[in-house]
Short mmCIF file of C-alpha atoms in Angstrom, two decimals:
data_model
loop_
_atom_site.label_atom_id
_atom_site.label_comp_id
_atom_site.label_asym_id
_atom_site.label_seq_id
_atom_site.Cartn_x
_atom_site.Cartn_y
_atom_site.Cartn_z
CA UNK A 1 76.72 29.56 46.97
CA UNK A 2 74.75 32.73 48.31
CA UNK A 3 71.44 32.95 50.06
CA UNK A 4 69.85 34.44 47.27
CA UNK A 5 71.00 31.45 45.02
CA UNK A 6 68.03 30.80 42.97
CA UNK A 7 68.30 26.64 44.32
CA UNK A 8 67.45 28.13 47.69
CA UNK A 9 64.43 26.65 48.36
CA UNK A 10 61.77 29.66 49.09
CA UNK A 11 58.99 30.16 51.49
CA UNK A 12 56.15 32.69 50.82
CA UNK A 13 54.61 33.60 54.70
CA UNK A 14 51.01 35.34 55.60
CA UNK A 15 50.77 36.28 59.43
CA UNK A 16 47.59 37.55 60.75
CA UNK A 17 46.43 38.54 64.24
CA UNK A 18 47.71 40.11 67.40
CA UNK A 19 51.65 41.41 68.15
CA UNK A 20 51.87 37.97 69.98
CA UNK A 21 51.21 35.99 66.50
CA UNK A 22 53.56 38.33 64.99
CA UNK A 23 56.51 37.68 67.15
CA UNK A 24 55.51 34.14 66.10
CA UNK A 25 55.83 34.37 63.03
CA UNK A 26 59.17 36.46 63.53
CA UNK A 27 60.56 33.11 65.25
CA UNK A 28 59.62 31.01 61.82
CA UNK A 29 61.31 33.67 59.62
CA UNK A 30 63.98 33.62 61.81
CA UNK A 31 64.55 29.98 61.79
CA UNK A 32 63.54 29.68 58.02
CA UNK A 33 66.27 31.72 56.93
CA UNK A 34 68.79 29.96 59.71
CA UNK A 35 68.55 26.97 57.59
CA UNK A 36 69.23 28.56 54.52
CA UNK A 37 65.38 29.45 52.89
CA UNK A 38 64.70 32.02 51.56
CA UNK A 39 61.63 34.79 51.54
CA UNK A 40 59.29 35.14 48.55
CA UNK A 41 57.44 38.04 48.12
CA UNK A 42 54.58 36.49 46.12
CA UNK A 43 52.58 33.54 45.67
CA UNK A 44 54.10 32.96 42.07
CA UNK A 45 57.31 32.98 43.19
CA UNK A 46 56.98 30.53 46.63
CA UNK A 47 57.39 27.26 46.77
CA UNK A 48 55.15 26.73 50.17
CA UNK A 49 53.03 29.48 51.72
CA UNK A 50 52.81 29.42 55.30
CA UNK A 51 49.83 31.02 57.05
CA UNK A 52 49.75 32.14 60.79
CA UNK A 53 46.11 32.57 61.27
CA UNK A 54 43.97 34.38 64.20
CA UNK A 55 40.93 32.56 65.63
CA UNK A 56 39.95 34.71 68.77
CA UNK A 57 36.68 36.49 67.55
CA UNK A 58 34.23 35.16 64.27
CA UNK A 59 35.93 37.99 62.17
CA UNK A 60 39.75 36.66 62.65
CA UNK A 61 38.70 32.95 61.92
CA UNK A 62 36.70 34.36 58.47
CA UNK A 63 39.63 36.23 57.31
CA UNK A 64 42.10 33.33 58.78
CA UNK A 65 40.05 31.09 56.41
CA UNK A 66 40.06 33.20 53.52
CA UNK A 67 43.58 33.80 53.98
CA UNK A 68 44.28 30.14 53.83
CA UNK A 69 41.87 29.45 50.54
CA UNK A 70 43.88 32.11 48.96
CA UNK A 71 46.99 30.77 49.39
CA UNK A 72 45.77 27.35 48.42
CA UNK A 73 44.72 28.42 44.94
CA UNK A 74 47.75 30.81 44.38
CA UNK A 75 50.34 28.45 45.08
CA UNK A 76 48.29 25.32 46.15
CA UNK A 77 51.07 24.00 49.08
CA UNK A 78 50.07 25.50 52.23
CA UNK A 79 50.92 24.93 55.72
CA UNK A 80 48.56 26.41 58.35
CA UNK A 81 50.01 27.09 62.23
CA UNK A 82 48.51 30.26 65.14
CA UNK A 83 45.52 29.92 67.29
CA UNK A 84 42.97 28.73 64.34
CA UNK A 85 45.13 25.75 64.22
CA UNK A 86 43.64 24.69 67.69
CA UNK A 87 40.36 25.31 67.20
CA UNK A 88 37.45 22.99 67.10
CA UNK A 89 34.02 23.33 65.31
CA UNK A 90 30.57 22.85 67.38
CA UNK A 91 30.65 18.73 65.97
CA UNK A 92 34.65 18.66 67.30
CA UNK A 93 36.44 18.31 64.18
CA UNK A 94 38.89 20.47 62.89
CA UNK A 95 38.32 23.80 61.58
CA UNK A 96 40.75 24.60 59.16
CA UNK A 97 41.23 20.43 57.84
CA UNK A 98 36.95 20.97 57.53
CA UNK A 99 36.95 23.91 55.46
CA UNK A 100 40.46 23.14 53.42
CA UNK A 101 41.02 19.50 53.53
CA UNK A 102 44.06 20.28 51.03
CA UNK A 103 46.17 21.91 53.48
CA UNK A 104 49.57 19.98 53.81
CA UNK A 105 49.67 20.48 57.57
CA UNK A 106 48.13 22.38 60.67
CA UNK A 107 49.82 23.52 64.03
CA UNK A 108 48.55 25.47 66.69
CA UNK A 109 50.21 28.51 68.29
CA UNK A 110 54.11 29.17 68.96
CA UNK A 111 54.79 25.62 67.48
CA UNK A 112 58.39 26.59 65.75
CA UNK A 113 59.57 22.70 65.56
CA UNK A 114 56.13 21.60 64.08
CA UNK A 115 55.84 23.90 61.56
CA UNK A 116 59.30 23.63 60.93
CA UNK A 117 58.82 19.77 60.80
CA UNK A 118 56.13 19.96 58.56
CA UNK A 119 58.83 22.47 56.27
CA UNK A 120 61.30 19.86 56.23
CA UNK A 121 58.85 16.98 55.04
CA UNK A 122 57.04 19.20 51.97
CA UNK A 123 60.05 21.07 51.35
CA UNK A 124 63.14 19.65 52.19
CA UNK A 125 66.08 22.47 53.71
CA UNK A 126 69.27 23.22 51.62
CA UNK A 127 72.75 21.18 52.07
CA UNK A 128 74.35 23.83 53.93
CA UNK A 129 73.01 26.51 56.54
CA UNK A 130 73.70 30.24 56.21
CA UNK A 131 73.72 30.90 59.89
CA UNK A 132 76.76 33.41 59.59
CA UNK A 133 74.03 35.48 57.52
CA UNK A 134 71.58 35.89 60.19
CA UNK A 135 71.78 38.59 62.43
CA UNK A 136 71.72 38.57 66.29
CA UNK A 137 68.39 40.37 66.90
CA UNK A 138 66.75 37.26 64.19
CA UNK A 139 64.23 38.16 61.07
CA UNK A 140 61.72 40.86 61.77
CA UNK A 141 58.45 42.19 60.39
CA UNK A 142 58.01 45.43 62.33
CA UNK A 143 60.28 48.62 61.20
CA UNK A 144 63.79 48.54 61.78
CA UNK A 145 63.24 51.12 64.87
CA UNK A 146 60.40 49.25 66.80
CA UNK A 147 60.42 45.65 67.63
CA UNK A 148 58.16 43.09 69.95
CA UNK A 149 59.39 41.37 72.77
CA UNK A 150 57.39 38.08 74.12
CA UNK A 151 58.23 37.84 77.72
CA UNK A 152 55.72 34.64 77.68
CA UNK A 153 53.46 32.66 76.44
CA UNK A 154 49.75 31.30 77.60
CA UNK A 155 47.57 32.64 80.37
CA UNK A 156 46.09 31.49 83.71
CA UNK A 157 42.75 33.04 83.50
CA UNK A 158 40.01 31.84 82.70
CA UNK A 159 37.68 34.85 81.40
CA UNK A 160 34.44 33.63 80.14
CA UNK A 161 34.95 35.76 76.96
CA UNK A 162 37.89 34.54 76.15
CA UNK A 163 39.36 31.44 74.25
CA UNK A 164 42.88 32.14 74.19
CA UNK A 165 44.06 29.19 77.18
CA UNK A 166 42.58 26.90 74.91
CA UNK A 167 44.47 27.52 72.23
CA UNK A 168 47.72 28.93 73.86
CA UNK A 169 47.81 27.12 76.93
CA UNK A 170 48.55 28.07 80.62
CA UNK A 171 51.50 30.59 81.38
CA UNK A 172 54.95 29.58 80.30
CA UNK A 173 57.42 32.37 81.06
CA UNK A 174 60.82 32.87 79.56
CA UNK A 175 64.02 33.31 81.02
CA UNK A 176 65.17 36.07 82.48
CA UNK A 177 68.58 36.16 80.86
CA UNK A 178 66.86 35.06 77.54
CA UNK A 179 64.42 38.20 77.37
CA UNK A 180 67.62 40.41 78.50
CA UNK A 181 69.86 38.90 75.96
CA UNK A 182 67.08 39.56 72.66
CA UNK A 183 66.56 42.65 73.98
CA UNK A 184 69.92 43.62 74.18
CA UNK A 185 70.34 42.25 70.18
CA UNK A 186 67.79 44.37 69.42
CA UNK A 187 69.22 47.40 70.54
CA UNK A 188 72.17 46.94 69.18
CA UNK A 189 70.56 46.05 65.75
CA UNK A 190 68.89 50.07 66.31
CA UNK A 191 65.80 49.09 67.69
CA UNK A 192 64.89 52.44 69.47
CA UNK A 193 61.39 51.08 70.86
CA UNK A 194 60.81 48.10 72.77
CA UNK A 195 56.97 47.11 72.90
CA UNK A 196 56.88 44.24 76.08
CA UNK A 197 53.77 42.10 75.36
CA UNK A 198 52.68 38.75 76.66
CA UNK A 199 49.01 37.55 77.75
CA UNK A 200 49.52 38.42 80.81
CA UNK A 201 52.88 40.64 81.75
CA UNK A 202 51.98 41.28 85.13
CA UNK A 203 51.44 37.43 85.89
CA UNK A 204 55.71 37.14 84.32
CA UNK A 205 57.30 34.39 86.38
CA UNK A 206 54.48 32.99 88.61
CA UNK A 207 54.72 29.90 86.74
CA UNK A 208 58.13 29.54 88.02
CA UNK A 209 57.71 30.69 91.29
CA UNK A 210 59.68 34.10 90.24
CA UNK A 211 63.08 31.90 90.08
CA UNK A 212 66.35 34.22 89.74
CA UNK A 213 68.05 34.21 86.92
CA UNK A 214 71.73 35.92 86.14
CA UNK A 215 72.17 38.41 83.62
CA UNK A 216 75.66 40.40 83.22
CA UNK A 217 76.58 38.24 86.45
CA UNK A 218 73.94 39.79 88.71
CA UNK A 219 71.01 37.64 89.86
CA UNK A 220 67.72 39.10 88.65
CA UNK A 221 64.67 37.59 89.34
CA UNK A 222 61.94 36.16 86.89
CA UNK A 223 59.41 39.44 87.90
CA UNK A 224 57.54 41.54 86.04
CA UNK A 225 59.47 44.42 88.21
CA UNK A 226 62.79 43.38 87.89
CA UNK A 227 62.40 42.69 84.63
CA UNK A 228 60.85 46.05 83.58
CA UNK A 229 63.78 47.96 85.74
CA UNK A 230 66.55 45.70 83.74
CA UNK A 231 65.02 46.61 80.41
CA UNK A 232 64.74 50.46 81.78
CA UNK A 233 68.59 49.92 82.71
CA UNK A 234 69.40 48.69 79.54
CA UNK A 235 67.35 50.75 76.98
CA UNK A 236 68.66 53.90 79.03
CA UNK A 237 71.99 52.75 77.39
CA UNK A 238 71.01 53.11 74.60
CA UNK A 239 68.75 55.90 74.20
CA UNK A 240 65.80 53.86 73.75
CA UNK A 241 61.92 53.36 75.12
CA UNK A 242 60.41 50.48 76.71
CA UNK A 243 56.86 50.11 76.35
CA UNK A 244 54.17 48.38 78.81
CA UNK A 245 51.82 46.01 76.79
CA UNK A 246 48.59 43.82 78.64
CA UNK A 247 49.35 44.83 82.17
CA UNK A 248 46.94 42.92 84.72
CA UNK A 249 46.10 45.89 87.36
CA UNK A 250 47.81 43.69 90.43
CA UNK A 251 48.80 45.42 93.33
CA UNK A 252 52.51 45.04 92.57
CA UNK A 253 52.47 46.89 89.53
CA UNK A 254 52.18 49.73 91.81
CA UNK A 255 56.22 49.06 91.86
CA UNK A 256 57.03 49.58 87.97
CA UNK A 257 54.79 52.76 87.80
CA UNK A 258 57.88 55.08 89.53
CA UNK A 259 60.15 53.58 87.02
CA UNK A 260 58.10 55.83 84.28
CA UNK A 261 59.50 58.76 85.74
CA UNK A 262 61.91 60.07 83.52
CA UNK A 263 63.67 57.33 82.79
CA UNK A 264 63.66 54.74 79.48
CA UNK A 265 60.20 52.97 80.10
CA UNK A 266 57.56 55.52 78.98
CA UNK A 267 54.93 56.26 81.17
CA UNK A 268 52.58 54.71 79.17
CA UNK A 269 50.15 51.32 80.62
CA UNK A 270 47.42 49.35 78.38
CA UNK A 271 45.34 47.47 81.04
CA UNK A 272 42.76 45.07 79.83
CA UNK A 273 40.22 46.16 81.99
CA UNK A 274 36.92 45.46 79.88
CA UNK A 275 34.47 46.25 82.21
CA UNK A 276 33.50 48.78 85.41
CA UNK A 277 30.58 47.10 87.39
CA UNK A 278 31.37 44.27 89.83
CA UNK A 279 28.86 41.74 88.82
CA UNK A 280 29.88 42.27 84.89
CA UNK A 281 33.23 41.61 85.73
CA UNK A 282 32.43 38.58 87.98
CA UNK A 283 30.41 36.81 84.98
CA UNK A 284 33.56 37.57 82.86
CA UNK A 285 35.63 36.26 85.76
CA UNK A 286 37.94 38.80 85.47
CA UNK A 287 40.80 39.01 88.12
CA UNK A 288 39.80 42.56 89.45
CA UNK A 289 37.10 44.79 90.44
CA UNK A 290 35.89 48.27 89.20
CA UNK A 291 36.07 50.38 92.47
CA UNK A 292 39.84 48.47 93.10
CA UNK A 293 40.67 49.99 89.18
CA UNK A 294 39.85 53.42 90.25
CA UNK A 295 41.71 53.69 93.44
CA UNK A 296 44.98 52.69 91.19
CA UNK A 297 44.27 54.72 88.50
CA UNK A 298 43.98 57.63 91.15
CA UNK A 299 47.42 56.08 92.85
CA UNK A 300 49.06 55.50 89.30
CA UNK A 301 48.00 59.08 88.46
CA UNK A 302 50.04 60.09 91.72
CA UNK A 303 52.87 58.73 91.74
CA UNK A 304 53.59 59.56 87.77
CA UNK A 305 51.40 62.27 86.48
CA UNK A 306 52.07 62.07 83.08
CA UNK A 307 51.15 58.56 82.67
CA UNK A 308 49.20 57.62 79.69
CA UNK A 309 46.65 54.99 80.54
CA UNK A 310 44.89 52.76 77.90
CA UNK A 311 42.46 50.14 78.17
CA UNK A 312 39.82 48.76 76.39
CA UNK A 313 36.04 47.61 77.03
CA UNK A 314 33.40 45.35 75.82
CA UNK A 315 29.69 46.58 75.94
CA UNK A 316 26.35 44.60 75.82
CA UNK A 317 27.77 41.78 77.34
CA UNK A 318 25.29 38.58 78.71
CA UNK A 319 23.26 40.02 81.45
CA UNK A 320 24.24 43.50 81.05
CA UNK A 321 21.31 45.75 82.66
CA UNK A 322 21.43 49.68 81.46
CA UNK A 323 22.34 50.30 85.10
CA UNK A 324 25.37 48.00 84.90
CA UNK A 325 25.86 49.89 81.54
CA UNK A 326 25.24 53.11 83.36
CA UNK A 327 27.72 52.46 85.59
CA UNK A 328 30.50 51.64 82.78
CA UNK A 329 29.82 54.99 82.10
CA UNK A 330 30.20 56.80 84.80
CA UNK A 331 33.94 54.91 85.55
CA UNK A 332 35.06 56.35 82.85
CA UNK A 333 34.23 59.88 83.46
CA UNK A 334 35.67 59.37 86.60
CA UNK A 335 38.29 57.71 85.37
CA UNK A 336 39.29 59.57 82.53
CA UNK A 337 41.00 57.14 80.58
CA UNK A 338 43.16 58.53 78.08
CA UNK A 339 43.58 56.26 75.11
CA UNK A 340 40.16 53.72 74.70
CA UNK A 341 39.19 50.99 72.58
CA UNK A 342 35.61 49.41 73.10
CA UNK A 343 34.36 46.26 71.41
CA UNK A 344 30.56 45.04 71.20
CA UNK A 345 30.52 41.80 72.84
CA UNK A 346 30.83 39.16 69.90
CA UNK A 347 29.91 35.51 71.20
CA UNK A 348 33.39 33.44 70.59
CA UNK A 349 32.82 29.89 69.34
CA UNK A 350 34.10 27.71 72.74
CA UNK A 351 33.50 30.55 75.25
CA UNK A 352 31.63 29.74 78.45
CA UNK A 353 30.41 33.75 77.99
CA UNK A 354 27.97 31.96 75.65
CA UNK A 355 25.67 29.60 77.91
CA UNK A 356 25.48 32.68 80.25
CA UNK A 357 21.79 33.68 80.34
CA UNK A 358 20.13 37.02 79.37
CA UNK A 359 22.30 37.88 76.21
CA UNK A 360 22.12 41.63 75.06
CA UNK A 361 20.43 42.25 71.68
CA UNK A 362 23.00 42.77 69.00
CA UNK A 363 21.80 46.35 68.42
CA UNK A 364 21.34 47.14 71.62
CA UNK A 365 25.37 46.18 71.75
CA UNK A 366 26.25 48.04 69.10
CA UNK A 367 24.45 51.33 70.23
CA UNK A 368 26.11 50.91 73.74
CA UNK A 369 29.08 50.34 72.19
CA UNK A 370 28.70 53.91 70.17
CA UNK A 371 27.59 55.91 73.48
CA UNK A 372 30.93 54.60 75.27
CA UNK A 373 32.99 55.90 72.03
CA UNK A 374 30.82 58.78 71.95
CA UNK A 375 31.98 59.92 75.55
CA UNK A 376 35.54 59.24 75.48
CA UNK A 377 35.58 61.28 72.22
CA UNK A 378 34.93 64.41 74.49
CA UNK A 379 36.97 62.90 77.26
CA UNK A 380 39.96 62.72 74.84
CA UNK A 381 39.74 65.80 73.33
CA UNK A 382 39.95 67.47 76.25
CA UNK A 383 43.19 65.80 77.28
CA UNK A 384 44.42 66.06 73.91
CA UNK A 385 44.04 69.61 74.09
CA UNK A 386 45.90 70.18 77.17
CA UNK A 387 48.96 69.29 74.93
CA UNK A 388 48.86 72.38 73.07
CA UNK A 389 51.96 74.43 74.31
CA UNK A 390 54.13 72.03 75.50
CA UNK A 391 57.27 70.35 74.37
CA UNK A 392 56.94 66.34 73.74
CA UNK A 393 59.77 64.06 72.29
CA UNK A 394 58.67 62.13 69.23
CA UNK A 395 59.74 59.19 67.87
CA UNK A 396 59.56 59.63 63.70
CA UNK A 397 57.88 56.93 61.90
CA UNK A 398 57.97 57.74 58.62
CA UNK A 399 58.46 60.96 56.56
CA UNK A 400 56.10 62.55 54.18
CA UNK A 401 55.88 65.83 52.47
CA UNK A 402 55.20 68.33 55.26
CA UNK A 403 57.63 66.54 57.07
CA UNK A 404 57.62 63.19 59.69
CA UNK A 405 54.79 61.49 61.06
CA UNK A 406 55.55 59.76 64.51
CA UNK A 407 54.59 59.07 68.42
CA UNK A 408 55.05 60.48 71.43
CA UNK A 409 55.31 58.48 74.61
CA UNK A 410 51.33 58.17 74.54
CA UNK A 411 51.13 56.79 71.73
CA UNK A 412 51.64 52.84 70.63
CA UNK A 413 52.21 52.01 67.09
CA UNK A 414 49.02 50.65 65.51
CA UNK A 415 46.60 51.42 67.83
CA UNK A 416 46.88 54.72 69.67
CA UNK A 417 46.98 58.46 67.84
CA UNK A 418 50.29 59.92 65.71
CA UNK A 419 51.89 63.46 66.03
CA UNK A 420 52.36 65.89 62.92
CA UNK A 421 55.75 67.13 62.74
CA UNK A 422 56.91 70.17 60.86
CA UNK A 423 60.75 70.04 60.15
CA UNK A 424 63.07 72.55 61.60
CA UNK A 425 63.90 75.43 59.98
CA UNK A 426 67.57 74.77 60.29
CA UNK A 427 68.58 74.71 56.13
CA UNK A 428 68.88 71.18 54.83
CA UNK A 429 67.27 69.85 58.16
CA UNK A 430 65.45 67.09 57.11
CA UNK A 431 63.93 64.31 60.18
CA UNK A 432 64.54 60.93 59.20
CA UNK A 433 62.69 57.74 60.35
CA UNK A 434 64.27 56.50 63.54
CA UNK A 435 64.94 59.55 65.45
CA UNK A 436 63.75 60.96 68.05
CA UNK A 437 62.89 64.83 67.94
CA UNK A 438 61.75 67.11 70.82
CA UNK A 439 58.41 69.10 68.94
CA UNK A 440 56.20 71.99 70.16
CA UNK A 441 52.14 71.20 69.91
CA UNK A 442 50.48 73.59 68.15
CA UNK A 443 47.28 71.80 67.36
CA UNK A 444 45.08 68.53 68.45
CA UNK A 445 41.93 66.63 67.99
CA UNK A 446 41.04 63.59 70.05
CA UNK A 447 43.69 61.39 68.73
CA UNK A 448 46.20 63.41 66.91
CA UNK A 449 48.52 65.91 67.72
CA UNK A 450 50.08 68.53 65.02
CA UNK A 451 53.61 70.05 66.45
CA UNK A 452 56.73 71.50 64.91
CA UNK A 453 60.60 70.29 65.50
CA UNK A 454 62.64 72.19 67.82
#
């Protein structure tokens, strides 16, 4: 009997919310199709839906919800697991079981054996696995050339924003030789792009008290540096990238920035820094301060010069005076962030952020929010156009008609800018999805770059 053996049982799967959900829901694919189930590609033709819902800000929990009543009335059996599934109403109860008592069952984040469990109850898993039909690297739902890698789970903070601890828990961090040994899979399996993200990747191994690990034979520490110069190491090997996801600004990062040099991980660093002014970032009991975040851009800047630094912000939040604001503003002129996302602060059901005193008018939030876009518009145009000229290798993401569209080493997938790239004009030359491709800029704008193929 084959896997696609139409009595293999068949599981229809919705995942919402961040790249950490998604590697989630990678891990129930993965497992799902270990024991022999396979993946429908509609309601009609599942025989469960499984939803992996978001429930950090009001917006993810609506479209979490929605996502869940939609399943439930185009297939009707529905299991619910991500960080909605921990999440309690104002009265206590139960989110999800309030607003869709019909639901079969409801897990919380990274819960592989519970939602499994509940699986195995509704819809029981064939006779016989087909693990000789799953490959190394597991099930994945980015492109074949790009791939996720969870280096842990949970965080230690506390921000007063922020609700992810209670629904993901404190920092758990995984082995050494287990991150080494997906990541190796994957690069075999022609992963060319290795995107590290966590909650926390600079906090990677404090829970363990940095224990050493073995991988290849050599004893490598659970550290965010030895871990980054291992991937580096091993990506090298392969002609790959490593990317730098959620990167706390602790002093020791200071050590992984001289790997960016011309080696395998980019130079490329998303920092959560969210605020500028001292007291803003004491109220959101962040783990930094601004004037600290300048001196290391200035030292990151140093010691790799091409680094690409992005970060994001939240505006009008509790107590913020137009000075405080003011003074946002002014960091990042100084600063000169390259790539820059800014939210308006949205109060987050179970956040201590929301008994804080003095909240910020909603349009006052959204038209600070708009002045701090409005400025790093100029600021990245101007570093945008300081590309024209040169020579930047480009990783092709897909192909269209005037040729590929792809990324360069500043640019994450989903989030940050794409490049334009012409074709050669070598006859029958075509770029193809995968490849890298060294490219002249000819043109820019404040997120996107145009260029031609070498």
């Amino acid at each position: 009997m084959s896997i696609d053996s139409p009595a293999a049982p068949k599981v229809g799967f919705v995942s919402l919310g961040c790249p950490k959900a998604l590697v989630d829901s990678e891990q129930i694919l993965t497992q799902l199709r270990a024991e022999g189930y396979e993946t429908a590609k509609s309601y009609d033709g599942a025989d469960l839906v499984i939803v992996n819902t978001c429930g950090f800000i009001d917006a993810a929990v609506q479209e979490s919800l929605d996502a869940i009543g939609e399943a439930l009335h185009e297939n009707g059996k529905v299991i619910v697991t991500g960080c909605l599934g921990n999440k309690k109403d104002a009265s206590g109860d139960d989110i999800i079981q309030k607003v869709h008592p019909k639901v079969l069952a409801v897990t919380g984040p990274h819960a592989l054996g519970e939602v499994m469990d509940a699986v195995h109850t509704h819809l029981p898993k064939p006779h016989e696995p087909f693990i000789d039909l799953l490959p190394p690297q597991g099930i994945k739902l980015t492109p074949k050339h790009y791939a996720y890698l969870k280096i842990s789970e949970g965080c230690n903070h506390r921000c007063s924003f922020c609700i992810i601890p209670s629904m993901r828990g404190d920092l758990v961090s995984r082995p050494i030789a287990e991150v080494m040994l997906e990541a190796e899979n994957l690069f075999k399996a022609g992963v060319k792009e290795l995107l590290v993200i966590s909650q926390d990747t600079s906090a990677y191994g404090v829970d363990v008290k940095f224990r050493t690990g073995f991988w290849n034979g050599k004893p490598l520490k659970t550290h965010m540096t030895q871990l980054v110069g291992a991937l580096g190491e091993l990506a090298a090997q392969y002609g790959a990238w490593v990317r730098l996801h959620y990167v706390y600004p602790y002093p020791h990062v200071d050590d992984v920035i001289p790997l960016m040099n011309g080696g395998s991980v980019v130079p490329y660093l998303d920092v959560p820094l969210q605020h500028a002014h001292p007291d803003v970032l004491k109220r959101m009991k962040r783990p930094a301060s601004g004037e600290k975040n300048i001196e290391r851009i200035r030292a990151w800047r140093a010691m790799c010069p091409d680094i690409t630094i992005r970060s994001t912000f939240i505006a009008g939040f509790p107590g913020e005076t137009e000075e405080e604001f003011q003074y946002l503003l002014d960091f990042l002129q100084e600063a000169q962030i390259d790539r820059l996302g800014c939210f308006a602060y949205s109060p987050v059901e179970g956040a201590t952020a929301n008994a804080l005193a003095n909240s910020v008018p909603e349009e006052v939030r959204e038209e600070r929010r708009a002045r701090v876009m409005q400025l790093q518009e100029e600021i990245s145009k101007q570093r945008m156009q300081a590309k024209i000229g040169t020579t930047i290798r480009v990783l092709i993401d897909e192909i269209d008609r005037s040729g590929g569209i792809g990324r360069s080493v500043s640019d994450a997938p989903e989030i940050d800018g794409v490049v334009y790239v012409k074709p050669p004009f070598e006859p029958h030359r075509k770029l193809k999805v995968g490849e890298f491709v060294d490219a002249k800029v000819s043109s820019a704008d404040a997120h996107d770059l145009w260029a031609a193929a070498e």
